[in-house]
Short mmCIF file of C-alpha atoms in Angstrom, two decimals:
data_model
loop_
_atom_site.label_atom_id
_atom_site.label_comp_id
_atom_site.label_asym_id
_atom_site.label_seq_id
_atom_site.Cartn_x
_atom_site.Cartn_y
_atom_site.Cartn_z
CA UNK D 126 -150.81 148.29 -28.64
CA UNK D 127 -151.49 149.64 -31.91
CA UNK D 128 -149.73 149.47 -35.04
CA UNK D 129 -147.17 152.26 -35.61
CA UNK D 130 -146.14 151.20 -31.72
CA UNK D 131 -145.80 147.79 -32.64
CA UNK D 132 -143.09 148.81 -35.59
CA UNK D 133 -141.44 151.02 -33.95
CA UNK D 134 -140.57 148.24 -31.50
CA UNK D 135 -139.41 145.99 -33.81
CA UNK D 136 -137.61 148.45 -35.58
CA UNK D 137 -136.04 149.18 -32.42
CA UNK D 138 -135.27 145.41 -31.55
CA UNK D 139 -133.54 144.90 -35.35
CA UNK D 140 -131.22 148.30 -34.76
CA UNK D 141 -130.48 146.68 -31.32
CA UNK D 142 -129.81 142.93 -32.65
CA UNK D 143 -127.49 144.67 -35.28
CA UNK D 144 -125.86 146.92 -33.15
CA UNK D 145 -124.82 144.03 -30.52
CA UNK D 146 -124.13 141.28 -33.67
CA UNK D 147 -121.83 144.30 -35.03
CA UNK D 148 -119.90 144.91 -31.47
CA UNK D 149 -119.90 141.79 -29.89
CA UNK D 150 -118.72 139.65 -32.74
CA UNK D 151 -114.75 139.05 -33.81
CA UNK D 152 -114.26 141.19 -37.34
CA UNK D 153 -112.32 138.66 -39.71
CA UNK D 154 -109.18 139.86 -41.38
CA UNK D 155 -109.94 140.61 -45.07
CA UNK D 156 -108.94 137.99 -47.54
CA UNK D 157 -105.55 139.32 -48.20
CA UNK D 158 -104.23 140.02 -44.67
CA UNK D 159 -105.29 136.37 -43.79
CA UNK D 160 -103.95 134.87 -47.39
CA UNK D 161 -100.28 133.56 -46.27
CA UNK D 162 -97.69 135.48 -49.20
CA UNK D 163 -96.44 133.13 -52.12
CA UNK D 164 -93.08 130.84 -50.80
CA UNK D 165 -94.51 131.20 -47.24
CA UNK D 166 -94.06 127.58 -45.23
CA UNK D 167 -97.27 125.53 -45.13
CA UNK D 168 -96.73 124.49 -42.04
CA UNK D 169 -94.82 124.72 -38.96
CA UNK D 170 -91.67 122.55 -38.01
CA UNK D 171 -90.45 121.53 -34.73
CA UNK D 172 -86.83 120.15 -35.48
CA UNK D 173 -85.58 117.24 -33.74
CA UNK D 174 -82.86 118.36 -30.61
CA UNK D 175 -79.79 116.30 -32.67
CA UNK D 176 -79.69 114.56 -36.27
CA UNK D 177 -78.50 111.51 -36.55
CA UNK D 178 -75.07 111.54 -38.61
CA UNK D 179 -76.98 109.98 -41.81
CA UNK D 180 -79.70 112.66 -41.36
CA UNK D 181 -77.63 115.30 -41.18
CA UNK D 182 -76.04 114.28 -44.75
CA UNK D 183 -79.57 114.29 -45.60
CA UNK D 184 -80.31 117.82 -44.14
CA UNK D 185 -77.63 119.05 -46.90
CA UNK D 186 -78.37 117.07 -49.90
CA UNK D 187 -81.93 118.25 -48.78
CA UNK D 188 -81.71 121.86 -48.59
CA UNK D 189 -79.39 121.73 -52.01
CA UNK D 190 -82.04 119.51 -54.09
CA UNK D 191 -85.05 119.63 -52.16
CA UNK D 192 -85.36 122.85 -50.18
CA UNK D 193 -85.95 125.44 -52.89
CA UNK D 194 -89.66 123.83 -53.56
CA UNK D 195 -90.30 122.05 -50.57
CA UNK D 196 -89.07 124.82 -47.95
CA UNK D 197 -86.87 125.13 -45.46
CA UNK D 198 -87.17 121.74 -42.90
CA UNK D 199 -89.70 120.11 -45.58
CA UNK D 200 -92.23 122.59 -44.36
CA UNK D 201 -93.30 123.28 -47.80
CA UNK D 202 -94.22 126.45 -50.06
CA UNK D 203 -97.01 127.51 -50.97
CA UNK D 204 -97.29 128.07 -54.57
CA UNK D 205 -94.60 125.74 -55.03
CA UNK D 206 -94.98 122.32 -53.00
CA UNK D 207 -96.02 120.64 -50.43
CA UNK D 208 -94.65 119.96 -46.94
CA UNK D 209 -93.10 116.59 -46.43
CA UNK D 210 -93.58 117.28 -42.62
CA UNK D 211 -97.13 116.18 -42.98
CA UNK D 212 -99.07 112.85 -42.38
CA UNK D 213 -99.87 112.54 -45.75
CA UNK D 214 -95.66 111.56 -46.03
CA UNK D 215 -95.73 109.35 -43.03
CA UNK D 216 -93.93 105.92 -43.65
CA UNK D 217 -97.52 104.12 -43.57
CA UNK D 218 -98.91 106.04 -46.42
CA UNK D 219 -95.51 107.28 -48.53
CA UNK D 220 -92.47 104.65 -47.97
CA UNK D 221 -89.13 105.13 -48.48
CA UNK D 222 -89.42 103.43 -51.97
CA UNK D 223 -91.85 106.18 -52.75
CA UNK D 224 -89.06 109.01 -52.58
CA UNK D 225 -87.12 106.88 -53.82
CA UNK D 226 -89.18 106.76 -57.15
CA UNK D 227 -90.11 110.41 -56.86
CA UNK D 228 -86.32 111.68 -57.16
CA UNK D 229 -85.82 109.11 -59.73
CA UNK D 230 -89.05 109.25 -61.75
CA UNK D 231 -91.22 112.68 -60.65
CA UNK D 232 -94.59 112.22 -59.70
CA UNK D 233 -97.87 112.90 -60.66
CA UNK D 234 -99.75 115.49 -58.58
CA UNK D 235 -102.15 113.17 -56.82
CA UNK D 236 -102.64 114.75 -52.95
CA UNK D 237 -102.08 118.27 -53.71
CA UNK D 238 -102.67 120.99 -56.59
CA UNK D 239 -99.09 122.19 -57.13
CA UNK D 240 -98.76 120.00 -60.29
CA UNK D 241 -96.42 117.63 -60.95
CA UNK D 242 -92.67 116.65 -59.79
CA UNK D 243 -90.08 116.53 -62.50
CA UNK D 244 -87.39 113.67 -61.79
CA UNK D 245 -84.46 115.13 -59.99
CA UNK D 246 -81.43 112.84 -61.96
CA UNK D 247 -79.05 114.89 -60.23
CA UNK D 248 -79.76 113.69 -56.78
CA UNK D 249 -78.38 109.65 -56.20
CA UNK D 250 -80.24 106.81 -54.73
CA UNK D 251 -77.82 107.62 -51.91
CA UNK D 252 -78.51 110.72 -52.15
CA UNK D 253 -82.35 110.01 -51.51
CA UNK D 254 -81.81 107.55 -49.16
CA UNK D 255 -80.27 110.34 -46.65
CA UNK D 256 -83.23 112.81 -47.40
CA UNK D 257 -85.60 110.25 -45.92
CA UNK D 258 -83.16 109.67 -42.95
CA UNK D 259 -83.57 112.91 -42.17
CA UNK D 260 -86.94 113.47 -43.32
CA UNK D 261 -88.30 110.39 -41.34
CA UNK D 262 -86.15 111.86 -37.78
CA UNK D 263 -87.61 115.22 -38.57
CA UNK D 264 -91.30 113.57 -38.96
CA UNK D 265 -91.06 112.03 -35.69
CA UNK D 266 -90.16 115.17 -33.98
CA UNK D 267 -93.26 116.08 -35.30
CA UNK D 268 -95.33 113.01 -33.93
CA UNK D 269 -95.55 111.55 -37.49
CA UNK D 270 -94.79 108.13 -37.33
#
């Protein structure tokens, strides 16, 4: 073969390898059709079928205190904060004491980059104590245990 048939066939062979790269491959969504909006939940939730009686106090001390930054069902915001429907929360890691302190004292941001957690002195200890009850039943619908 000579030269000028030698390019031409790779030419050829580079249009092809582009052409098939270009038609066989999934197109991504651009950056912001596949960026969830502001406020949207972080993750999904599957609720538990019933709450227990404590839990469901703590569903609406929850959604009065806690929902507008940590979402509807503790699925979180983003832009806001985090979901507590999320291993990082699970009793082994986060204990009950830790809400506890969190409500009473705020928390540095330490897992996540949505800054830190003001106190929340208008929520009681009892208060608190049925927001984990209910956060803890809605966790194990969730397999976090």
């Amino acid at each position: 073969m000579n030269k000028i048939t030698l390019a031409g066939a790779a030419v050829l062979t580079v249009a092809l390898g582009v052409y098939a790269f270009t038609r066989f491959t999934p197109q991504t969504a651009s950056v912001e059709e596949a960026a969830p909006a502001e406020g949207a939940p972080m993750v999904a939730v599957t609720l538990p079928d019933t709450l227990s009686p404590e839990a469901s106090m703590g569903k609406r001390a929850f959604d009065v205190v806690c929902a507008d930054c940590h979402g509807e069902n503790a699925a979180g915001k983003i832009g806001f904060a985090p979901p507590l429907i999320h291993k990082i929360y699970e009793p082994s890691h986060h204990g009950d004491m830790a809400f506890q302190m969190a409500a009473a004292n705020g928390v540095r941001a330490h897992h996540w980059k949505f800054g830190d957690m003001p106190p929340q002195p208008e929520v009681t200890r009892a208060d608190v104590s049925s927001i984990i009850a209910y956060i803890r039943e809605v966790q194990r619908a969730n397999g976090i245990n």
